[in-house]
Amino acid sequence: MPSIRQSYTVTVPEEPPASVFPFIKPDLRRKSPSMSRSMLVSTFVGLLINQAKNSKHAQGLVGLRNLGNTCFMNSILQCLSNTHDLRDYCLRNTHRVDLNNNCRAKVALMEEFAKLTQTLWTSASNEAISPSDFKMQIQKYAPRFVGYNQQDAQEFLRFLLDGLHNEVNRVTVKSKAPGEDFDHLSDDEKSKRMWNKYLESEDSKVVDLFVGQLKSTLTCSECGYCSTVFDPFWDLSIPITKTSGEVSLMDCLRLFTKEDVLDGNERPTCHRCKARRKCTKKFTIQKLPKILVLHLKRFSECRVRTGKLSTFVNFPLKDLDLREFASNNCVNTVYNLYAVSNHTGTSLGGHYTAYCRSPCTGEWYTYNDSRVSPMSSSQVRSSDAYVLFYESAVSSRM
Ligand SMILES: [Zn+2]
């Protein structure tokens, strides 16, 4: 086994063992105060990343074995492995710093996720690897993933990001202060305060990348009173416009942000009328995340799935501009696609694959469990597209 594979399983220690830094003389490792720990770490990271660049097999083009209906997991893991900043967070072992800073008992999920990502990017062969150690940890975190039933990829993504976030949360002591009332503030001020309040308890690399803020506005049909609520979101579940033909992602986003009437049993309580009133509700994206995950609602929301919409949703690979749906404060509203989790088949049974654009080469690849093969970018759009991963064009590497 090449030494590079052993090295990342070792915690970056105060005094690195010879196996981690074989290129540094032993006496230098022990004595020289000029060779600081951070220098050693950055040399090591350089080596790791060079290894990833130089080896023709080491470009994240490694498949994941199917352990029995685990294609939903493999599909999402490959999308995340091709998420540039998250991959580097794992490759550079930055997650260790966050894990060490909070002395929490549970760190195993992040460790296994990082180990898996590192293996995908540094493996000396292109043979598929088994995600069984990782699976063991995710099912400890979320027991619903015990066993080998087909699961929903988007739900899995939610659980996984939540689990990773909890282990590397920079906040270790959460404030118990009672919620403040921001209702007298302007919407912009209110959204900022709400966001800062959120960061006071939830703040991590995962939040830095994936979390945005959604504004919902409720307007009373009787008195016109307008109330706004700002909630963090980890992804957006976008309804698919009902039509017989093809629809565009923009049309689906327009449906998502369209004014909706809440009436009958759904009537909310108006703060001014102090009674349940027919209201209109509308979503606006208040804060856009670096990585925008769009979940196409192909399945009905009931626990028992009845059907699947196999509508072809036409989404752009480049320059998705969300200005129309975002608040005026959002400056960077343009996004590029870098990964898609696909679902083929019906609501009763099917198969998940992933299409990902390599953060190194910009080329697209199909990840079908253990098989990885090049593909044309013209094939990325299909009626199987289920979860879309977009990155802000500002940080995009296209
Ligand atoms: Zn009212």
PDB file of N, CA and C in Angstrom, residues 305-380:
ATOM      1  N   ARG A 305     -45.296   6.954  -1.543  1.00  0.00           N
ATOM      2  CA  ARG A 305     -45.182   7.614  -2.832  1.00  0.00           C
ATOM      3  C   ARG A 305     -46.146   7.012  -3.834  1.00  0.00           C
ATOM      4  N   THR A 306     -46.840   7.889  -4.516  1.00  0.00           N
ATOM      5  CA  THR A 306     -47.820   7.374  -5.451  1.00  0.00           C
ATOM      6  C   THR A 306     -47.370   7.508  -6.896  1.00  0.00           C
ATOM      7  N   GLY A 307     -46.603   8.514  -7.146  1.00  0.00           N
ATOM      8  CA  GLY A 307     -46.214   8.691  -8.542  1.00  0.00           C
ATOM      9  C   GLY A 307     -44.950   9.497  -8.672  1.00  0.00           C
ATOM     10  N   LYS A 308     -44.462   9.525  -9.878  1.00  0.00           N
ATOM     11  CA  LYS A 308     -43.263  10.299 -10.149  1.00  0.00           C
ATOM     12  C   LYS A 308     -43.493  11.117 -11.406  1.00  0.00           C
ATOM     13  N   LEU A 309     -43.106  12.393 -11.367  1.00  0.00           N
ATOM     14  CA  LEU A 309     -43.187  13.237 -12.543  1.00  0.00           C
ATOM     15  C   LEU A 309     -41.892  13.069 -13.322  1.00  0.00           C
ATOM     16  N   SER A 310     -42.025  12.599 -14.552  1.00  0.00           N
ATOM     17  CA  SER A 310     -40.796  12.427 -15.332  1.00  0.00           C
ATOM     18  C   SER A 310     -40.645  13.533 -16.376  1.00  0.00           C
ATOM     19  N   THR A 311     -41.258  14.695 -16.044  1.00  0.00           N
ATOM     20  CA  THR A 311     -41.167  15.863 -16.930  1.00  0.00           C
ATOM     21  C   THR A 311     -39.706  16.234 -17.194  1.00  0.00           C
ATOM     22  N   PHE A 312     -39.409  16.596 -18.430  1.00  0.00           N
ATOM     23  CA  PHE A 312     -38.067  17.072 -18.759  1.00  0.00           C
ATOM     24  C   PHE A 312     -37.960  18.531 -18.315  1.00  0.00           C
ATOM     25  N   VAL A 313     -37.112  18.777 -17.324  1.00  0.00           N
ATOM     26  CA  VAL A 313     -36.898  20.150 -16.860  1.00  0.00           C
ATOM     27  C   VAL A 313     -35.614  20.664 -17.503  1.00  0.00           C
ATOM     28  N   ASN A 314     -35.750  21.696 -18.288  1.00  0.00           N
ATOM     29  CA  ASN A 314     -34.591  22.242 -18.987  1.00  0.00           C
ATOM     30  C   ASN A 314     -33.870  23.234 -18.074  1.00  0.00           C
ATOM     31  N   PHE A 315     -32.678  22.856 -17.651  1.00  0.00           N
ATOM     32  CA  PHE A 315     -31.933  23.727 -16.727  1.00  0.00           C
ATOM     33  C   PHE A 315     -30.606  24.119 -17.384  1.00  0.00           C
ATOM     34  N   PRO A 316     -30.126  25.331 -17.114  1.00  0.00           N
ATOM     35  CA  PRO A 316     -28.870  25.751 -17.737  1.00  0.00           C
ATOM     36  C   PRO A 316     -27.648  25.159 -17.031  1.00  0.00           C
ATOM     37  N   LEU A 317     -26.619  24.818 -17.813  1.00  0.00           N
ATOM     38  CA  LEU A 317     -25.359  24.357 -17.232  1.00  0.00           C
ATOM     39  C   LEU A 317     -24.521  25.557 -16.795  1.00  0.00           C
ATOM     40  N   LYS A 318     -24.745  26.670 -17.484  1.00  0.00           N
ATOM     41  CA  LYS A 318     -24.001  27.895 -17.195  1.00  0.00           C
ATOM     42  C   LYS A 318     -24.974  29.039 -17.034  1.00  0.00           C
ATOM     43  N   ASP A 319     -24.555  29.989 -16.199  1.00  0.00           N
ATOM     44  CA  ASP A 319     -25.245  31.282 -16.097  1.00  0.00           C
ATOM     45  C   ASP A 319     -26.734  31.198 -15.752  1.00  0.00           C
ATOM     46  N   LEU A 320     -27.042  30.418 -14.738  1.00  0.00           N
ATOM     47  CA  LEU A 320     -28.399  30.470 -14.185  1.00  0.00           C
ATOM     48  C   LEU A 320     -28.461  31.752 -13.362  1.00  0.00           C
ATOM     49  N   ASP A 321     -29.301  32.692 -13.797  1.00  0.00           N
ATOM     50  CA  ASP A 321     -29.369  33.975 -13.093  1.00  0.00           C
ATOM     51  C   ASP A 321     -30.635  34.023 -12.232  1.00  0.00           C
ATOM     52  N   LEU A 322     -30.435  34.171 -10.920  1.00  0.00           N
ATOM     53  CA  LEU A 322     -31.556  34.118  -9.980  1.00  0.00           C
ATOM     54  C   LEU A 322     -32.014  35.506  -9.535  1.00  0.00           C
ATOM     55  N   ARG A 323     -31.558  36.532 -10.238  1.00  0.00           N
ATOM     56  CA  ARG A 323     -31.875  37.901  -9.811  1.00  0.00           C
ATOM     57  C   ARG A 323     -33.374  38.106  -9.619  1.00  0.00           C
ATOM     58  N   GLU A 324     -34.150  37.534 -10.536  1.00  0.00           N
ATOM     59  CA  GLU A 324     -35.610  37.658 -10.514  1.00  0.00           C
ATOM     60  C   GLU A 324     -36.235  37.145  -9.203  1.00  0.00           C
ATOM     61  N   PHE A 325     -35.574  36.193  -8.549  1.00  0.00           N
ATOM     62  CA  PHE A 325     -36.160  35.548  -7.363  1.00  0.00           C
ATOM     63  C   PHE A 325     -35.498  35.995  -6.068  1.00  0.00           C
ATOM     64  N   ALA A 326     -34.467  36.829  -6.213  1.00  0.00           N
ATOM     65  CA  ALA A 326     -33.678  37.191  -5.044  1.00  0.00           C
ATOM     66  C   ALA A 326     -33.974  38.613  -4.604  1.00  0.00           C
ATOM     67  N   SER A 327     -33.668  38.914  -3.351  1.00  0.00           N
ATOM     68  CA  SER A 327     -33.876  40.269  -2.838  1.00  0.00           C
ATOM     69  C   SER A 327     -32.862  41.201  -3.514  1.00  0.00           C
ATOM     70  N   ASN A 328     -33.156  42.493  -3.431  1.00  0.00           N
ATOM     71  CA  ASN A 328     -32.301  43.475  -4.127  1.00  0.00           C
ATOM     72  C   ASN A 328     -30.870  43.491  -3.586  1.00  0.00           C
ATOM     73  N   ASN A 329     -30.701  43.003  -2.358  1.00  0.00           N
ATOM     74  CA  ASN A 329     -29.354  43.021  -1.759  1.00  0.00           C
ATOM     75  C   ASN A 329     -28.427  41.981  -2.357  1.00  0.00           C
ATOM     76  N   CYS A 330     -28.991  40.944  -2.969  1.00  0.00           N
ATOM     77  CA  CYS A 330     -28.149  39.873  -3.498  1.00  0.00           C
ATOM     78  C   CYS A 330     -27.365  40.403  -4.689  1.00  0.00           C
ATOM     79  N   VAL A 331     -26.056  40.312  -4.601  1.00  0.00           N
ATOM     80  CA  VAL A 331     -25.234  40.821  -5.706  1.00  0.00           C
ATOM     81  C   VAL A 331     -24.814  39.710  -6.663  1.00  0.00           C
ATOM     82  N   ASN A 332     -24.352  38.594  -6.115  1.00  0.00           N
ATOM     83  CA  ASN A 332     -23.871  37.512  -6.974  1.00  0.00           C
ATOM     84  C   ASN A 332     -24.998  36.514  -7.215  1.00  0.00           C
ATOM     85  N   THR A 333     -25.733  36.738  -8.287  1.00  0.00           N
ATOM     86  CA  THR A 333     -26.937  35.931  -8.496  1.00  0.00           C
ATOM     87  C   THR A 333     -26.761  34.891  -9.607  1.00  0.00           C
ATOM     88  N   VAL A 334     -25.544  34.780 -10.169  1.00  0.00           N
ATOM     89  CA  VAL A 334     -25.343  33.877 -11.304  1.00  0.00           C
ATOM     90  C   VAL A 334     -24.643  32.590 -10.849  1.00  0.00           C
ATOM     91  N   TYR A 335     -25.155  31.466 -11.353  1.00  0.00           N
ATOM     92  CA  TYR A 335     -24.682  30.152 -10.924  1.00  0.00           C
ATOM     93  C   TYR A 335     -24.333  29.247 -12.092  1.00  0.00           C
ATOM     94  N   ASN A 336     -23.377  28.344 -11.863  1.00  0.00           N
ATOM     95  CA  ASN A 336     -23.026  27.320 -12.846  1.00  0.00           C
ATOM     96  C   ASN A 336     -23.258  25.933 -12.237  1.00  0.00           C
ATOM     97  N   LEU A 337     -23.728  25.032 -13.069  1.00  0.00           N
ATOM     98  CA  LEU A 337     -24.013  23.677 -12.610  1.00  0.00           C
ATOM     99  C   LEU A 337     -22.720  22.860 -12.520  1.00  0.00           C
ATOM    100  N   TYR A 338     -22.576  22.047 -11.445  1.00  0.00           N
ATOM    101  CA  TYR A 338     -21.392  21.173 -11.402  1.00  0.00           C
ATOM    102  C   TYR A 338     -21.743  19.728 -11.047  1.00  0.00           C
ATOM    103  N   ALA A 339     -22.955  19.465 -10.621  1.00  0.00           N
ATOM    104  CA  ALA A 339     -23.314  18.067 -10.340  1.00  0.00           C
ATOM    105  C   ALA A 339     -24.825  17.881 -10.381  1.00  0.00           C
ATOM    106  N   VAL A 340     -25.230  16.666 -10.744  1.00  0.00           N
ATOM    107  CA  VAL A 340     -26.652  16.308 -10.785  1.00  0.00           C
ATOM    108  C   VAL A 340     -26.799  14.904 -10.204  1.00  0.00           C
ATOM    109  N   SER A 341     -27.754  14.749  -9.290  1.00  0.00           N
ATOM    110  CA  SER A 341     -28.120  13.411  -8.850  1.00  0.00           C
ATOM    111  C   SER A 341     -29.354  13.009  -9.661  1.00  0.00           C
ATOM    112  N   ASN A 342     -29.253  11.900 -10.382  1.00  0.00           N
ATOM    113  CA  ASN A 342     -30.340  11.460 -11.266  1.00  0.00           C
ATOM    114  C   ASN A 342     -31.089  10.273 -10.676  1.00  0.00           C
ATOM    115  N   HIS A 343     -32.391  10.225 -10.949  1.00  0.00           N
ATOM    116  CA  HIS A 343     -33.179   9.059 -10.560  1.00  0.00           C
ATOM    117  C   HIS A 343     -33.870   8.505 -11.797  1.00  0.00           C
ATOM    118  N   THR A 344     -33.596   7.240 -12.111  1.00  0.00           N
ATOM    119  CA  THR A 344     -34.317   6.602 -13.210  1.00  0.00           C
ATOM    120  C   THR A 344     -35.298   5.614 -12.603  1.00  0.00           C
ATOM    121  N   GLY A 345     -36.363   5.342 -13.319  1.00  0.00           N
ATOM    122  CA  GLY A 345     -37.336   4.371 -12.822  1.00  0.00           C
ATOM    123  C   GLY A 345     -38.547   5.063 -12.255  1.00  0.00           C
ATOM    124  N   THR A 346     -39.287   4.331 -11.432  1.00  0.00           N
ATOM    125  CA  THR A 346     -40.555   4.836 -10.915  1.00  0.00           C
ATOM    126  C   THR A 346     -40.437   5.135  -9.430  1.00  0.00           C
ATOM    127  N   SER A 347     -41.569   5.545  -8.846  1.00  0.00           N
ATOM    128  CA  SER A 347     -41.570   5.841  -7.414  1.00  0.00           C
ATOM    129  C   SER A 347     -41.431   4.555  -6.593  1.00  0.00           C
ATOM    130  N   LEU A 348     -41.729   3.430  -7.199  1.00  0.00           N
ATOM    131  CA  LEU A 348     -41.650   2.161  -6.464  1.00  0.00           C
ATOM    132  C   LEU A 348     -40.246   1.560  -6.487  1.00  0.00           C
ATOM    133  N   GLY A 349     -39.549   1.813  -7.543  1.00  0.00           N
ATOM    134  CA  GLY A 349     -38.204   1.264  -7.647  1.00  0.00           C
ATOM    135  C   GLY A 349     -37.432   2.020  -8.690  1.00  0.00           C
ATOM    136  N   GLY A 350     -36.159   2.130  -8.482  1.00  0.00           N
ATOM    137  CA  GLY A 350     -35.378   2.861  -9.467  1.00  0.00           C
ATOM    138  C   GLY A 350     -33.913   2.819  -9.129  1.00  0.00           C
ATOM    139  N   HIS A 351     -33.186   3.653  -9.808  1.00  0.00           N
ATOM    140  CA  HIS A 351     -31.740   3.640  -9.648  1.00  0.00           C
ATOM    141  C   HIS A 351     -31.215   5.071  -9.674  1.00  0.00           C
ATOM    142  N   TYR A 352     -30.233   5.344  -8.828  1.00  0.00           N
ATOM    143  CA  TYR A 352     -29.617   6.665  -8.796  1.00  0.00           C
ATOM    144  C   TYR A 352     -28.231   6.634  -9.431  1.00  0.00           C
ATOM    145  N   THR A 353     -27.919   7.692 -10.180  1.00  0.00           N
ATOM    146  CA  THR A 353     -26.560   7.895 -10.690  1.00  0.00           C
ATOM    147  C   THR A 353     -26.206   9.365 -10.448  1.00  0.00           C
ATOM    148  N   ALA A 354     -24.979   9.730 -10.745  1.00  0.00           N
ATOM    149  CA  ALA A 354     -24.591  11.143 -10.636  1.00  0.00           C
ATOM    150  C   ALA A 354     -23.844  11.561 -11.893  1.00  0.00           C
ATOM    151  N   TYR A 355     -24.082  12.792 -12.323  1.00  0.00           N
ATOM    152  CA  TYR A 355     -23.263  13.407 -13.364  1.00  0.00           C
ATOM    153  C   TYR A 355     -22.497  14.524 -12.669  1.00  0.00           C
ATOM    154  N   CYS A 356     -21.177  14.498 -12.769  1.00  0.00           N
ATOM    155  CA  CYS A 356     -20.397  15.538 -12.090  1.00  0.00           C
ATOM    156  C   CYS A 356     -19.349  16.128 -13.010  1.00  0.00           C
ATOM    157  N   ARG A 357     -19.140  17.419 -12.846  1.00  0.00           N
ATOM    158  CA  ARG A 357     -18.085  18.115 -13.579  1.00  0.00           C
ATOM    159  C   ARG A 357     -16.853  18.142 -12.682  1.00  0.00           C
ATOM    160  N   SER A 358     -15.762  17.619 -13.192  1.00  0.00           N
ATOM    161  CA  SER A 358     -14.545  17.540 -12.378  1.00  0.00           C
ATOM    162  C   SER A 358     -14.057  18.939 -12.032  1.00  0.00           C
ATOM    163  N   PRO A 359     -13.808  19.207 -10.743  1.00  0.00           N
ATOM    164  CA  PRO A 359     -13.280  20.523 -10.390  1.00  0.00           C
ATOM    165  C   PRO A 359     -11.853  20.724 -10.903  1.00  0.00           C
ATOM    166  N   CYS A 360     -11.188  19.654 -11.333  1.00  0.00           N
ATOM    167  CA  CYS A 360      -9.820  19.770 -11.866  1.00  0.00           C
ATOM    168  C   CYS A 360      -9.813  20.061 -13.357  1.00  0.00           C
ATOM    169  N   THR A 361     -10.599  19.295 -14.115  1.00  0.00           N
ATOM    170  CA  THR A 361     -10.503  19.389 -15.574  1.00  0.00           C
ATOM    171  C   THR A 361     -11.695  20.104 -16.218  1.00  0.00           C
ATOM    172  N   GLY A 362     -12.790  20.213 -15.490  1.00  0.00           N
ATOM    173  CA  GLY A 362     -13.988  20.822 -16.065  1.00  0.00           C
ATOM    174  C   GLY A 362     -14.771  19.868 -16.954  1.00  0.00           C
ATOM    175  N   GLU A 363     -14.287  18.625 -17.070  1.00  0.00           N
ATOM    176  CA  GLU A 363     -14.974  17.622 -17.902  1.00  0.00           C
ATOM    177  C   GLU A 363     -16.063  16.929 -17.081  1.00  0.00           C
ATOM    178  N   TRP A 364     -17.100  16.483 -17.793  1.00  0.00           N
ATOM    179  CA  TRP A 364     -18.219  15.808 -17.118  1.00  0.00           C
ATOM    180  C   TRP A 364     -18.022  14.289 -17.105  1.00  0.00           C
ATOM    181  N   TYR A 365     -18.465  13.653 -16.023  1.00  0.00           N
ATOM    182  CA  TYR A 365     -18.367  12.202 -15.883  1.00  0.00           C
ATOM    183  C   TYR A 365     -19.672  11.639 -15.331  1.00  0.00           C
ATOM    184  N   THR A 366     -19.973  10.409 -15.741  1.00  0.00           N
ATOM    185  CA  THR A 366     -21.105   9.670 -15.186  1.00  0.00           C
ATOM    186  C   THR A 366     -20.586   8.777 -14.066  1.00  0.00           C
ATOM    187  N   TYR A 367     -21.216   8.854 -12.908  1.00  0.00           N
ATOM    188  CA  TYR A 367     -20.873   7.976 -11.784  1.00  0.00           C
ATOM    189  C   TYR A 367     -22.049   7.036 -11.577  1.00  0.00           C
ATOM    190  N   ASN A 368     -21.840   5.780 -11.935  1.00  0.00           N
ATOM    191  CA  ASN A 368     -22.901   4.788 -11.791  1.00  0.00           C
ATOM    192  C   ASN A 368     -22.365   3.699 -10.863  1.00  0.00           C
ATOM    193  N   ASP A 369     -22.564   3.898  -9.567  1.00  0.00           N
ATOM    194  CA  ASP A 369     -21.955   3.036  -8.544  1.00  0.00           C
ATOM    195  C   ASP A 369     -20.462   2.847  -8.823  1.00  0.00           C
ATOM    196  N   SER A 370     -20.042   1.607  -9.114  1.00  0.00           N
ATOM    197  CA  SER A 370     -18.595   1.371  -9.254  1.00  0.00           C
ATOM    198  C   SER A 370     -18.034   1.856 -10.591  1.00  0.00           C
ATOM    199  N   ARG A 371     -18.921   2.199 -11.536  1.00  0.00           N
ATOM    200  CA  ARG A 371     -18.435   2.619 -12.849  1.00  0.00           C
ATOM    201  C   ARG A 371     -18.394   4.141 -12.993  1.00  0.00           C
ATOM    202  N   VAL A 372     -17.281   4.628 -13.519  1.00  0.00           N
ATOM    203  CA  VAL A 372     -17.136   6.059 -13.804  1.00  0.00           C
ATOM    204  C   VAL A 372     -16.727   6.187 -15.264  1.00  0.00           C
ATOM    205  N   SER A 373     -17.462   6.976 -16.034  1.00  0.00           N
ATOM    206  CA  SER A 373     -17.102   7.112 -17.443  1.00  0.00           C
ATOM    207  C   SER A 373     -17.308   8.541 -17.916  1.00  0.00           C
ATOM    208  N   PRO A 374     -16.486   8.981 -18.871  1.00  0.00           N
ATOM    209  CA  PRO A 374     -16.629  10.340 -19.390  1.00  0.00           C
ATOM    210  C   PRO A 374     -17.946  10.506 -20.131  1.00  0.00           C
ATOM    211  N   MET A 375     -18.468  11.708 -20.154  1.00  0.00           N
ATOM    212  CA  MET A 375     -19.712  11.967 -20.872  1.00  0.00           C
ATOM    213  C   MET A 375     -19.626  13.353 -21.502  1.00  0.00           C
ATOM    214  N   SER A 376     -20.518  13.595 -22.449  1.00  0.00           N
ATOM    215  CA  SER A 376     -20.575  14.913 -23.072  1.00  0.00           C
ATOM    216  C   SER A 376     -21.469  15.819 -22.228  1.00  0.00           C
ATOM    217  N   SER A 377     -21.109  17.080 -22.140  1.00  0.00           N
ATOM    218  CA  SER A 377     -21.928  18.008 -21.352  1.00  0.00           C
ATOM    219  C   SER A 377     -23.334  18.123 -21.951  1.00  0.00           C
ATOM    220  N   SER A 378     -23.477  17.757 -23.228  1.00  0.00           N
ATOM    221  CA  SER A 378     -24.805  17.846 -23.852  1.00  0.00           C
ATOM    222  C   SER A 378     -25.765  16.775 -23.327  1.00  0.00           C
ATOM    223  N   GLN A 379     -25.211  15.766 -22.626  1.00  0.00           N
ATOM    224  CA  GLN A 379     -26.068  14.690 -22.090  1.00  0.00           C
ATOM    225  C   GLN A 379     -26.511  14.936 -20.648  1.00  0.00           C
ATOM    226  N   VAL A 380     -25.995  16.031 -20.051  1.00  0.00           N
ATOM    227  CA  VAL A 380     -26.242  16.261 -18.624  1.00  0.00           C
ATOM    228  C   VAL A 380     -27.722  16.495 -18.322  1.00  0.00           C
TER     229      VAL A 380
END
